[in-house]
Coordinates of C-alpha atoms in Angstrom, one line a residue:
M1 CA -25.6 1.3 -36.9
K2 CA -23.4 -0.9 -34.7
K3 CA -20.9 -3.3 -36.2
D4 CA -20.3 -6.7 -34.5
Y5 CA -16.6 -7.6 -34.4
K6 CA -15.4 -11.1 -33.7
K7 CA -13.5 -11.5 -30.5
I8 CA -10.0 -12.7 -30.3
G9 CA -9.9 -16.0 -28.5
L10 CA -8.6 -19.6 -28.7
G11 CA -10.0 -19.9 -32.3
S12 CA -7.7 -17.1 -33.4
I13 CA -4.7 -19.3 -32.6
S14 CA -5.9 -21.5 -35.6
L15 CA -4.7 -18.9 -38.1
L16 CA -1.5 -18.4 -36.2
L17 CA -0.8 -22.2 -36.2
F18 CA -1.5 -22.3 -39.9
I19 CA 1.0 -19.5 -40.6
I20 CA 3.6 -21.3 -38.5
G21 CA 2.9 -24.5 -40.4
I22 CA 3.5 -22.7 -43.7
L23 CA 6.8 -21.3 -42.4
F24 CA 7.8 -24.7 -41.1
S25 CA 7.1 -26.5 -44.4
I26 CA 7.6 -24.2 -47.4
S27 CA 10.9 -22.8 -48.7
F28 CA 10.9 -19.2 -49.8
G29 CA 13.3 -18.2 -52.6
N30 CA 16.5 -20.1 -52.5
R31 CA 16.4 -20.5 -48.7
E32 CA 15.5 -23.7 -47.0
S33 CA 12.3 -23.8 -44.9
Y34 CA 12.5 -23.1 -41.1
G35 CA 11.5 -26.7 -40.5
D36 CA 14.4 -28.0 -42.6
G37 CA 16.8 -25.9 -40.5
L38 CA 15.3 -27.1 -37.3
L39 CA 15.5 -30.7 -38.3
R40 CA 19.1 -30.3 -39.3
F41 CA 19.8 -28.5 -36.0
L42 CA 18.4 -31.6 -34.2
G43 CA 20.6 -33.9 -36.3
L44 CA 17.8 -35.2 -38.5
N45 CA 17.6 -35.3 -42.3
P46 CA 14.6 -33.5 -43.7
W47 CA 14.7 -35.6 -46.9
S48 CA 14.5 -39.4 -47.2
N49 CA 16.9 -39.7 -50.1
G50 CA 19.2 -36.6 -50.1
D51 CA 17.2 -33.8 -51.8
N52 CA 15.3 -36.1 -54.2
G53 CA 13.2 -38.2 -51.8
L54 CA 10.3 -37.7 -49.5
H55 CA 10.3 -34.4 -47.7
Y56 CA 9.7 -35.2 -44.0
T57 CA 9.1 -31.6 -43.1
I58 CA 5.8 -31.6 -44.9
F59 CA 4.5 -34.4 -42.5
Y60 CA 5.9 -32.6 -39.5
S61 CA 3.9 -29.6 -40.5
L62 CA 0.8 -31.6 -39.7
I63 CA 1.7 -31.0 -36.1
F64 CA 0.5 -27.4 -36.7
Y65 CA -2.3 -27.9 -39.3
I66 CA -4.3 -30.5 -37.3
P67 CA -4.5 -28.4 -34.1
A68 CA -5.3 -25.4 -36.3
L69 CA -8.2 -27.4 -37.8
I70 CA -9.5 -28.5 -34.4
L71 CA -9.3 -25.1 -32.8
G72 CA -10.9 -23.4 -35.8
Y73 CA -13.8 -25.9 -35.8
K74 CA -14.3 -25.8 -32.0
F75 CA -14.1 -22.0 -31.6
K76 CA -15.6 -21.0 -34.9
N77 CA -16.9 -17.6 -33.7
D78 CA -13.4 -16.2 -32.9
F79 CA -11.5 -13.9 -35.2
G80 CA -9.5 -15.8 -37.9
A81 CA -10.9 -19.2 -36.8
K82 CA -12.8 -19.9 -40.0
L83 CA -9.9 -18.9 -42.2
G84 CA -7.4 -20.9 -40.2
K85 CA -9.7 -23.9 -40.2
N86 CA -10.4 -23.8 -44.0
L87 CA -6.7 -23.2 -45.0
S88 CA -5.5 -26.0 -42.6
L89 CA -8.1 -28.4 -43.9
S90 CA -7.0 -27.6 -47.5
L91 CA -3.4 -28.3 -46.8
I92 CA -4.1 -31.5 -44.8
I93 CA -6.0 -32.9 -47.8
L94 CA -3.3 -31.8 -50.2
I95 CA -0.6 -33.4 -48.1
L96 CA -2.5 -36.6 -47.9
I97 CA -3.2 -36.7 -51.6
L98 CA 0.4 -36.0 -52.5
A99 CA 1.7 -38.6 -50.0
L100 CA -0.7 -41.2 -51.5
L101 CA 0.6 -40.4 -55.0
F102 CA 4.2 -40.6 -53.9
F103 CA 3.7 -43.9 -52.3
I104 CA 1.9 -45.5 -55.2
G105 CA 4.6 -44.2 -57.5
V106 CA 2.8 -41.8 -59.7

């Protein structure tokens, strides 16, 4: 019996972009996220009001999640494309909901 394996292609980049977006936006332990470090290196503040305001890095991570969603959708037969697409879609929705709640003051 022959197993069919999914090929590695452009859709596989979807999962990679998702992982980069996670590393860019989420802090692990007591270290700041890589995105915060990059923004500070560029001379930008990753927070709107010190450490208690809006975290801009979350929105910059959409630069990775949206292309991951598009690539996963367009090349759905490639290895990792479906997982990258679904995880990216979940985080895009979560970011939009949290931003809406932040702006309406909940």
